[in-house]
PDB file of C-alpha atoms in Angstrom:
ATOM      1  CA  MET T   1       7.930 -11.124  -5.808  1.00  0.00           C
ATOM      2  CA  LEU T   2       5.029  -8.663  -5.544  1.00  0.00           C
ATOM      3  CA  ILE T   3       4.679  -6.795  -2.199  1.00  0.00           C
ATOM      4  CA  LEU T   4       1.340  -5.055  -1.786  1.00  0.00           C
ATOM      5  CA  LEU T   5       1.248  -2.042   0.540  1.00  0.00           C
ATOM      6  CA  PRO T   6      -1.560   0.281   1.617  1.00  0.00           C
ATOM      7  CA  PRO T   7      -0.778   4.055   1.460  1.00  0.00           C
ATOM      8  CA  SER T   8      -0.110   5.971   4.514  1.00  0.00           C
ATOM      9  CA  GLU T   9      -2.927   8.230   5.909  1.00  0.00           C
ATOM     10  CA  GLY T  10      -0.510  11.031   6.254  1.00  0.00           C
ATOM     11  CA  LYS T  11       1.580  12.096   3.357  1.00  0.00           C
ATOM     12  CA  THR T  12       4.473  14.371   2.670  1.00  0.00           C
ATOM     13  CA  PRO T  13       3.935  16.953  -0.009  1.00  0.00           C
ATOM     14  CA  ALA T  14       6.734  17.547  -2.519  1.00  0.00           C
ATOM     15  CA  GLY T  15       8.473  20.809  -2.068  1.00  0.00           C
ATOM     16  CA  ARG T  16       9.011  21.306  -5.878  1.00  0.00           C
ATOM     17  CA  GLY T  17       9.017  19.278  -8.981  1.00  0.00           C
ATOM     18  CA  ALA T  18       6.905  18.497 -12.046  1.00  0.00           C
ATOM     19  CA  ALA T  19       3.154  17.589 -11.750  1.00  0.00           C
ATOM     20  CA  VAL T  20       2.053  14.029 -12.073  1.00  0.00           C
ATOM     21  CA  ASP T  21       1.870  12.469 -15.383  1.00  0.00           C
ATOM     22  CA  LEU T  22      -0.793   9.891 -15.237  1.00  0.00           C
ATOM     23  CA  ALA T  23       0.205   8.076 -18.325  1.00  0.00           C
ATOM     24  CA  ALA T  24       3.855   7.628 -16.984  1.00  0.00           C
ATOM     25  CA  LEU T  25       2.806   5.803 -13.799  1.00  0.00           C
ATOM     26  CA  SER T  26       2.926   1.955 -13.603  1.00  0.00           C
ATOM     27  CA  PHE T  27      -0.038   0.180 -14.972  1.00  0.00           C
ATOM     28  CA  PRO T  28      -0.849   2.960 -17.595  1.00  0.00           C
ATOM     29  CA  GLY T  29      -4.058   1.272 -18.493  1.00  0.00           C
ATOM     30  CA  LEU T  30      -5.471   2.750 -15.261  1.00  0.00           C
ATOM     31  CA  ALA T  31      -4.821   6.533 -16.597  1.00  0.00           C
ATOM     32  CA  GLY T  32      -8.230   7.171 -17.590  1.00  0.00           C
ATOM     33  CA  ALA T  33      -9.821   5.844 -14.329  1.00  0.00           C
ATOM     34  CA  ARG T  34      -7.164   7.922 -12.428  1.00  0.00           C
ATOM     35  CA  ARG T  35      -8.200  11.095 -14.161  1.00  0.00           C
ATOM     36  CA  GLU T  36     -11.833  10.589 -13.449  1.00  0.00           C
ATOM     37  CA  VAL T  37     -11.122   9.885  -9.675  1.00  0.00           C
ATOM     38  CA  MET T  38      -9.003  12.932  -9.586  1.00  0.00           C
ATOM     39  CA  GLU T  39     -11.645  15.085 -11.234  1.00  0.00           C
ATOM     40  CA  ARG T  40     -14.386  13.877  -8.943  1.00  0.00           C
ATOM     41  CA  LEU T  41     -12.255  14.248  -5.912  1.00  0.00           C
ATOM     42  CA  ALA T  42     -11.381  17.895  -6.877  1.00  0.00           C
ATOM     43  CA  GLU T  43     -15.085  18.600  -7.131  1.00  0.00           C
ATOM     44  CA  VAL T  44     -15.902  17.225  -3.736  1.00  0.00           C
ATOM     45  CA  SER T  45     -12.990  18.916  -2.203  1.00  0.00           C
ATOM     46  CA  GLY T  46     -14.348  22.269  -3.248  1.00  0.00           C
ATOM     47  CA  ARG T  47     -17.792  21.801  -1.668  1.00  0.00           C
ATOM     48  CA  HIS T  48     -18.903  23.372   1.559  1.00  0.00           C
ATOM     49  CA  ASP T  49     -19.196  19.945   3.163  1.00  0.00           C
ATOM     50  CA  ALA T  50     -15.944  18.619   1.794  1.00  0.00           C
ATOM     51  CA  LEU T  51     -14.455  17.626   5.161  1.00  0.00           C
ATOM     52  CA  GLU T  52     -17.592  15.566   6.047  1.00  0.00           C
ATOM     53  CA  ALA T  53     -17.692  13.978   2.489  1.00  0.00           C
ATOM     54  CA  LEU T  54     -14.207  12.749   2.837  1.00  0.00           C
ATOM     55  CA  GLY T  55     -14.458  11.765   6.328  1.00  0.00           C
ATOM     56  CA  VAL T  56     -11.785  13.935   7.837  1.00  0.00           C
ATOM     57  CA  GLY T  57     -11.562  16.691  10.591  1.00  0.00           C
ATOM     58  CA  ALA T  58     -10.823  20.326  10.398  1.00  0.00           C
ATOM     59  CA  SER T  59      -7.167  19.907  11.096  1.00  0.00           C
ATOM     60  CA  LEU T  60      -6.923  18.375   7.551  1.00  0.00           C
ATOM     61  CA  ALA T  61      -8.493  21.226   5.663  1.00  0.00           C
ATOM     62  CA  ASP T  62      -5.256  22.166   3.896  1.00  0.00           C
ATOM     63  CA  ASP T  63      -4.883  18.585   2.649  1.00  0.00           C
ATOM     64  CA  VAL T  64      -8.332  18.608   1.262  1.00  0.00           C
ATOM     65  CA  ASP T  65      -7.822  21.999  -0.384  1.00  0.00           C
ATOM     66  CA  ARG T  66      -4.726  20.470  -2.033  1.00  0.00           C
ATOM     67  CA  ASN T  67      -7.039  17.932  -3.619  1.00  0.00           C
ATOM     68  CA  ARG T  68      -8.463  20.710  -5.828  1.00  0.00           C
ATOM     69  CA  ARG T  69      -5.077  21.261  -7.847  1.00  0.00           C
ATOM     70  CA  LEU T  70      -3.586  17.801  -7.980  1.00  0.00           C
ATOM     71  CA  HIS T  71      -3.035  18.246 -11.636  1.00  0.00           C
ATOM     72  CA  THR T  72      -0.565  21.103 -10.914  1.00  0.00           C
ATOM     73  CA  GLU T  73       0.986  20.043  -7.523  1.00  0.00           C
ATOM     74  CA  PRO T  74       4.478  18.957  -7.367  1.00  0.00           C
ATOM     75  CA  ALA T  75       5.012  15.193  -7.409  1.00  0.00           C
ATOM     76  CA  ALA T  76       7.641  13.121  -5.660  1.00  0.00           C
ATOM     77  CA  PRO T  77       8.383   9.387  -5.620  1.00  0.00           C
ATOM     78  CA  ALA T  78       5.719   7.308  -3.870  1.00  0.00           C
ATOM     79  CA  HIS T  79       8.310   6.088  -1.289  1.00  0.00           C
ATOM     80  CA  ARG T  80       8.744   9.712  -0.134  1.00  0.00           C
ATOM     81  CA  VAL T  81       5.065  10.924  -0.312  1.00  0.00           C
ATOM     82  CA  TYR T  82       3.838   8.048   1.653  1.00  0.00           C
ATOM     83  CA  SER T  83       5.543   8.640   4.969  1.00  0.00           C
ATOM     84  CA  GLY T  84       3.489   6.988   7.812  1.00  0.00           C
ATOM     85  CA  VAL T  85       4.313   4.351  10.429  1.00  0.00           C
ATOM     86  CA  LEU T  86       4.814   1.586   7.897  1.00  0.00           C
ATOM     87  CA  TYR T  87       6.924   3.558   5.696  1.00  0.00           C
ATOM     88  CA  GLU T  88       9.197   4.856   8.401  1.00  0.00           C
ATOM     89  CA  ALA T  89       9.889   1.269   9.522  1.00  0.00           C
ATOM     90  CA  LEU T  90      10.564   0.211   6.035  1.00  0.00           C
ATOM     91  CA  GLY T  91      13.342   2.992   5.746  1.00  0.00           C
ATOM     92  CA  TYR T  92      13.705   3.350   2.190  1.00  0.00           C
ATOM     93  CA  ALA T  93      16.186   6.339   2.480  1.00  0.00           C
ATOM     94  CA  SER T  94      18.683   4.129   4.336  1.00  0.00           C
ATOM     95  CA  LEU T  95      18.527   1.196   1.870  1.00  0.00           C
ATOM     96  CA  THR T  96      21.530   0.373  -0.338  1.00  0.00           C
ATOM     97  CA  PRO T  97      21.133   1.140  -4.018  1.00  0.00           C
ATOM     98  CA  THR T  98      20.552  -2.614  -4.713  1.00  0.00           C
ATOM     99  CA  GLN T  99      18.050  -2.956  -1.972  1.00  0.00           C
ATOM    100  CA  ARG T 100      16.299   0.228  -3.372  1.00  0.00           C
ATOM    101  CA  ARG T 101      16.162  -1.340  -6.771  1.00  0.00           C
ATOM    102  CA  LYS T 102      14.446  -4.415  -5.147  1.00  0.00           C
ATOM    103  CA  ALA T 103      11.977  -2.100  -3.483  1.00  0.00           C
ATOM    104  CA  ASP T 104      11.171  -0.209  -6.635  1.00  0.00           C
ATOM    105  CA  GLU T 105      10.768  -3.577  -8.588  1.00  0.00           C
ATOM    106  CA  TRP T 106       8.765  -5.499  -5.906  1.00  0.00           C
ATOM    107  CA  ILE T 107       6.504  -2.972  -4.130  1.00  0.00           C
ATOM    108  CA  VAL T 108       3.229  -1.813  -5.295  1.00  0.00           C
ATOM    109  CA  VAL T 109       1.004   0.644  -3.364  1.00  0.00           C
ATOM    110  CA  VAL T 110      -2.768   0.134  -3.751  1.00  0.00           C
ATOM    111  CA  SER T 111      -4.326   3.673  -3.603  1.00  0.00           C
ATOM    112  CA  ALA T 112      -7.713   5.105  -3.504  1.00  0.00           C
ATOM    113  CA  LEU T 113      -6.796   7.873  -6.057  1.00  0.00           C
ATOM    114  CA  TRP T 114      -4.267   6.166  -8.286  1.00  0.00           C
ATOM    115  CA  GLY T 115      -5.541   2.468  -8.219  1.00  0.00           C
ATOM    116  CA  ALA T 116      -1.964   1.058  -7.936  1.00  0.00           C
ATOM    117  CA  VAL T 117       1.461   2.773  -8.197  1.00  0.00           C
ATOM    118  CA  GLY T 118       5.004   1.547  -8.202  1.00  0.00           C
ATOM    119  CA  PHE T 119       7.316   2.687  -5.364  1.00  0.00           C
ATOM    120  CA  ALA T 120       9.299   4.947  -7.731  1.00  0.00           C
ATOM    121  CA  ASP T 121       6.319   6.494  -9.388  1.00  0.00           C
ATOM    122  CA  THR T 122       5.978  10.184  -8.754  1.00  0.00           C
ATOM    123  CA  VAL T 123       2.716  11.402  -7.362  1.00  0.00           C
ATOM    124  CA  PRO T 124       1.612  14.423  -5.254  1.00  0.00           C
ATOM    125  CA  ALA T 125       0.276  14.271  -1.780  1.00  0.00           C
ATOM    126  CA  TYR T 126      -3.398  13.893  -1.440  1.00  0.00           C
ATOM    127  CA  ARG T 127      -6.281  13.115   1.055  1.00  0.00           C
ATOM    128  CA  LEU T 128      -8.546  10.228   0.082  1.00  0.00           C
ATOM    129  CA  SER T 129      -9.517   6.858   1.620  1.00  0.00           C
ATOM    130  CA  MET T 130     -10.472   3.644  -0.189  1.00  0.00           C
ATOM    131  CA  SER T 131     -13.633   3.594   1.916  1.00  0.00           C
ATOM    132  CA  THR T 132     -14.939   6.956   0.526  1.00  0.00           C
ATOM    133  CA  ALA T 133     -17.712   7.052  -2.022  1.00  0.00           C
ATOM    134  CA  LEU T 134     -17.374   9.828  -4.672  1.00  0.00           C
ATOM    135  CA  PRO T 135     -20.333  11.180  -6.761  1.00  0.00           C
ATOM    136  CA  GLY T 136     -20.720   9.032  -9.978  1.00  0.00           C
ATOM    137  CA  LEU T 137     -18.191   6.481  -8.947  1.00  0.00           C
ATOM    138  CA  GLY T 138     -19.560   5.071  -5.771  1.00  0.00           C
ATOM    139  CA  ARG T 139     -17.354   3.598  -3.024  1.00  0.00           C
ATOM    140  CA  LEU T 140     -13.715   3.470  -4.347  1.00  0.00           C
ATOM    141  CA  ALA T 141     -13.039   0.001  -3.301  1.00  0.00           C
ATOM    142  CA  SER T 142     -15.856  -1.259  -5.561  1.00  0.00           C
ATOM    143  CA  TYR T 143     -14.847   1.209  -8.349  1.00  0.00           C
ATOM    144  CA  TRP T 144     -11.219  -0.211  -8.429  1.00  0.00           C
ATOM    145  CA  LYS T 145     -11.890  -3.735  -8.003  1.00  0.00           C
ATOM    146  CA  PRO T 146     -12.400  -4.886 -11.568  1.00  0.00           C
ATOM    147  CA  LEU T 147      -9.883  -2.341 -12.881  1.00  0.00           C
ATOM    148  CA  LEU T 148      -7.115  -3.642 -10.523  1.00  0.00           C
ATOM    149  CA  ARG T 149      -7.939  -7.333 -11.221  1.00  0.00           C
ATOM    150  CA  ASP T 150      -7.101  -6.599 -14.939  1.00  0.00           C
ATOM    151  CA  ALA T 151      -4.226  -4.237 -14.464  1.00  0.00           C
ATOM    152  CA  LEU T 152      -2.446  -6.347 -11.954  1.00  0.00           C
ATOM    153  CA  ALA T 153      -3.121  -9.819 -13.490  1.00  0.00           C
ATOM    154  CA  GLU T 154       0.134 -10.191 -15.178  1.00  0.00           C
ATOM    155  CA  ARG T 155       2.280  -8.634 -12.438  1.00  0.00           C
ATOM    156  CA  ALA T 156       0.545 -10.968  -9.670  1.00  0.00           C
ATOM    157  CA  SER T 157       1.273 -14.014 -11.786  1.00  0.00           C
ATOM    158  CA  GLU T 158       5.143 -13.745 -11.755  1.00  0.00           C
ATOM    159  CA  GLY T 159       5.715 -15.135  -8.377  1.00  0.00           C
ATOM    160  CA  LEU T 160       4.733 -14.973  -4.692  1.00  0.00           C
ATOM    161  CA  VAL T 161       2.538 -12.025  -3.546  1.00  0.00           C
ATOM    162  CA  VAL T 162       3.072 -10.770  -0.077  1.00  0.00           C
ATOM    163  CA  ASP T 163       0.031  -8.718   0.997  1.00  0.00           C
ATOM    164  CA  CYS T 164       0.668  -6.259   3.812  1.00  0.00           C
ATOM    165  CA  ARG T 165      -2.490  -4.261   3.289  1.00  0.00           C
ATOM    166  CA  SER T 166      -5.207  -3.327   5.766  1.00  0.00           C
ATOM    167  CA  SER T 167      -8.746  -4.682   5.284  1.00  0.00           C
ATOM    168  CA  THR T 168     -10.013  -1.330   3.778  1.00  0.00           C
ATOM    169  CA  TYR T 169      -7.370  -1.516   0.857  1.00  0.00           C
ATOM    170  CA  ALA T 170      -7.576  -5.393   0.364  1.00  0.00           C
ATOM    171  CA  ALA T 171     -11.224  -4.922  -0.480  1.00  0.00           C
ATOM    172  CA  ALA T 172      -9.988  -3.246  -3.742  1.00  0.00           C
ATOM    173  CA  TYR T 173      -8.022  -6.054  -5.001  1.00  0.00           C
ATOM    174  CA  ALA T 174      -7.865  -9.745  -4.395  1.00  0.00           C
ATOM    175  CA  PRO T 175      -4.626 -11.292  -5.926  1.00  0.00           C
ATOM    176  CA  PRO T 176      -4.586 -15.050  -6.770  1.00  0.00           C
ATOM    177  CA  ALA T 177      -5.183 -16.891  -3.435  1.00  0.00           C
ATOM    178  CA  GLU T 178      -2.900 -19.824  -4.178  1.00  0.00           C
ATOM    179  CA  ARG T 179       0.194 -17.613  -4.489  1.00  0.00           C
ATOM    180  CA  THR T 180      -0.635 -14.951  -1.944  1.00  0.00           C
ATOM    181  CA  VAL T 181       0.397 -14.740   1.682  1.00  0.00           C
ATOM    182  CA  THR T 182      -1.307 -12.092   3.987  1.00  0.00           C
ATOM    183  CA  VAL T 183       0.718 -10.867   6.837  1.00  0.00           C
ATOM    184  CA  GLU T 184      -0.641 -10.269  10.322  1.00  0.00           C
ATOM    185  CA  VAL T 185       0.803  -9.419  13.559  1.00  0.00           C
ATOM    186  CA  LEU T 186      -0.249 -10.973  16.948  1.00  0.00           C
ATOM    187  CA  THR T 187       0.817 -10.443  20.529  1.00  0.00           C
ATOM    188  CA  GLU T 188       1.034 -13.577  22.911  1.00  0.00           C
ATOM    189  CA  ARG T 189       0.575 -13.100  26.634  1.00  0.00           C
ATOM    190  CA  ASN T 190      -0.047 -15.854  29.198  1.00  0.00           C
ATOM    191  CA  GLY T 191      -0.970 -18.258  26.320  1.00  0.00           C
ATOM    192  CA  LYS T 192      -3.561 -15.890  24.831  1.00  0.00           C
ATOM    193  CA  ARG T 193      -3.159 -14.183  21.444  1.00  0.00           C
ATOM    194  CA  THR T 194      -4.582 -10.935  20.272  1.00  0.00           C
ATOM    195  CA  VAL T 195      -4.435  -9.165  16.989  1.00  0.00           C
ATOM    196  CA  VAL T 196      -2.186  -6.042  16.891  1.00  0.00           C
ATOM    197  CA  SER T 197      -3.891  -3.031  15.223  1.00  0.00           C
ATOM    198  CA  HIS T 198      -2.032   0.313  15.048  1.00  0.00           C
ATOM    199  CA  PHE T 199       1.490  -1.104  15.704  1.00  0.00           C
ATOM    200  CA  ALA T 200       1.000  -3.812  13.046  1.00  0.00           C
ATOM    201  CA  LYS T 201       1.944  -1.083  10.540  1.00  0.00           C
ATOM    202  CA  HIS T 202       5.315  -0.775  12.191  1.00  0.00           C
ATOM    203  CA  HIS T 203       5.970  -4.466  12.224  1.00  0.00           C
ATOM    204  CA  ARG T 204       4.851  -4.897   8.699  1.00  0.00           C
ATOM    205  CA  GLY T 205       7.222  -2.164   7.574  1.00  0.00           C
ATOM    206  CA  GLU T 206      10.097  -3.905   9.498  1.00  0.00           C
ATOM    207  CA  PHE T 207       9.155  -7.302   7.861  1.00  0.00           C
ATOM    208  CA  VAL T 208       9.210  -5.738   4.302  1.00  0.00           C
ATOM    209  CA  ARG T 209      12.586  -4.144   5.184  1.00  0.00           C
ATOM    210  CA  HIS T 210      13.840  -7.667   6.155  1.00  0.00           C
ATOM    211  CA  LEU T 211      12.791  -8.979   2.840  1.00  0.00           C
ATOM    212  CA  LEU T 212      14.467  -6.263   0.970  1.00  0.00           C
ATOM    213  CA  THR T 213      17.815  -6.431   3.021  1.00  0.00           C
ATOM    214  CA  ARG T 214      18.238 -10.180   3.690  1.00  0.00           C
ATOM    215  CA  ARG T 215      20.846 -12.117   1.584  1.00  0.00           C
ATOM    216  CA  GLY T 216      19.810 -14.917  -0.756  1.00  0.00           C
ATOM    217  CA  LYS T 217      16.929 -15.437  -3.161  1.00  0.00           C
ATOM    218  CA  ALA T 218      13.567 -13.831  -2.764  1.00  0.00           C
ATOM    219  CA  PRO T 219      11.243 -16.343  -1.180  1.00  0.00           C
ATOM    220  CA  ALA T 220       9.280 -18.005  -3.954  1.00  0.00           C
ATOM    221  CA  THR T 221       6.758 -19.966  -1.926  1.00  0.00           C
ATOM    222  CA  PRO T 222       4.750 -19.522   1.307  1.00  0.00           C
ATOM    223  CA  THR T 223       7.013 -21.889   3.146  1.00  0.00           C
ATOM    224  CA  ALA T 224      10.165 -20.060   1.985  1.00  0.00           C
ATOM    225  CA  LEU T 225       8.462 -16.805   3.197  1.00  0.00           C
ATOM    226  CA  LEU T 226       7.928 -18.427   6.699  1.00  0.00           C
ATOM    227  CA  ALA T 227      11.583 -19.430   6.673  1.00  0.00           C
ATOM    228  CA  ALA T 228      12.593 -15.871   5.986  1.00  0.00           C
ATOM    229  CA  ALA T 229      10.302 -14.479   8.667  1.00  0.00           C
ATOM    230  CA  SER T 230      11.573 -16.942  11.180  1.00  0.00           C
ATOM    231  CA  GLU T 231      14.922 -15.287  10.877  1.00  0.00           C
ATOM    232  CA  HIS T 232      13.820 -12.537  13.036  1.00  0.00           C
ATOM    233  CA  TRP T 233      10.330 -13.277  14.429  1.00  0.00           C
ATOM    234  CA  ASN T 234       8.388 -16.139  15.900  1.00  0.00           C
ATOM    235  CA  ALA T 235       6.378 -16.925  12.806  1.00  0.00           C
ATOM    236  CA  GLU T 236       3.664 -19.156  11.928  1.00  0.00           C
ATOM    237  CA  LEU T 237       2.020 -19.982   8.540  1.00  0.00           C
ATOM    238  CA  THR T 238      -1.585 -21.024   8.031  1.00  0.00           C
ATOM    239  CA  GLY T 239      -2.335 -22.675   4.715  1.00  0.00           C
ATOM    240  CA  GLY T 240      -4.807 -21.181   2.307  1.00  0.00           C
ATOM    241  CA  THR T 241      -7.393 -22.683  -0.038  1.00  0.00           C
ATOM    242  CA  ALA T 242      -8.399 -22.051  -3.706  1.00  0.00           C
ATOM    243  CA  ARG T 243     -10.267 -18.881  -2.437  1.00  0.00           C
ATOM    244  CA  ARG T 244      -8.422 -18.005   0.674  1.00  0.00           C
ATOM    245  CA  PRO T 245      -4.833 -16.867   0.716  1.00  0.00           C
ATOM    246  CA  HIS T 246      -2.163 -18.310   3.025  1.00  0.00           C
ATOM    247  CA  SER T 247      -1.537 -16.300   6.169  1.00  0.00           C
ATOM    248  CA  LEU T 248       1.620 -15.494   7.927  1.00  0.00           C
ATOM    249  CA  ALA T 249       1.557 -14.363  11.563  1.00  0.00           C
ATOM    250  CA  LEU T 250       4.280 -12.555  13.230  1.00  0.00           C
ATOM    251  CA  VAL T 251       3.815 -13.427  16.922  1.00  0.00           C
ATOM    252  CA  LEU T 252       5.264 -10.990  19.409  1.00  0.00           C
ATOM    253  CA  GLU T 253       5.596 -11.492  23.180  1.00  0.00           C
ATOM    254  CA  GLY T 254       3.131  -9.351  25.045  1.00  0.00           C
TER     255      GLY T 254
END
């Protein structure tokens, strides 16, 4: 199984430790592209209009300043650096050793800076969105798309792909539609359904945790994934096509 996650907007800096080793990260073929993005990000982060260029407010000035020294900043495992709503609900720290091994094996985070990293890869905290355009590289979703297609081709061919990314990060990589299931969260009130936005992150995190902690074999088909989801949620599966992935909806009562 391959579980695709977006990074969290907020990240927890490592207190100490060695700097990132780009060649030691998962998908080492991306090392050159990672170095290029990191260098361009450092340049932009040192400009007088850095906050505007990166689309962030003044409260994140320290995060942007950190972008200038990512090659020397302490790095920590991705599951600790990414610490937003989805990751809190996933709760890596409270998993058993066996469940953590599953997480490290199954989860890949699609990143504007790194392209894609494994859950146990060590990286520094940074501030960069996939929707950002960097000088010489353009919009990062477009920059990474052909690179991730090649880098993740083998990994995505091994079984079911569970895609929990937001649309911003989904734009950077399209896994094989026939073996991919996207996860959306809906609320139903008085027979009317609406898409959950912010709190969808929390419920996707809970769903990933359920996949990691449940007993039995990992779901290998969209139908098996629906059965796993139905153990805790009112869930529905919409079949895909050759170009459109399957879609799993977790339906919450409003």
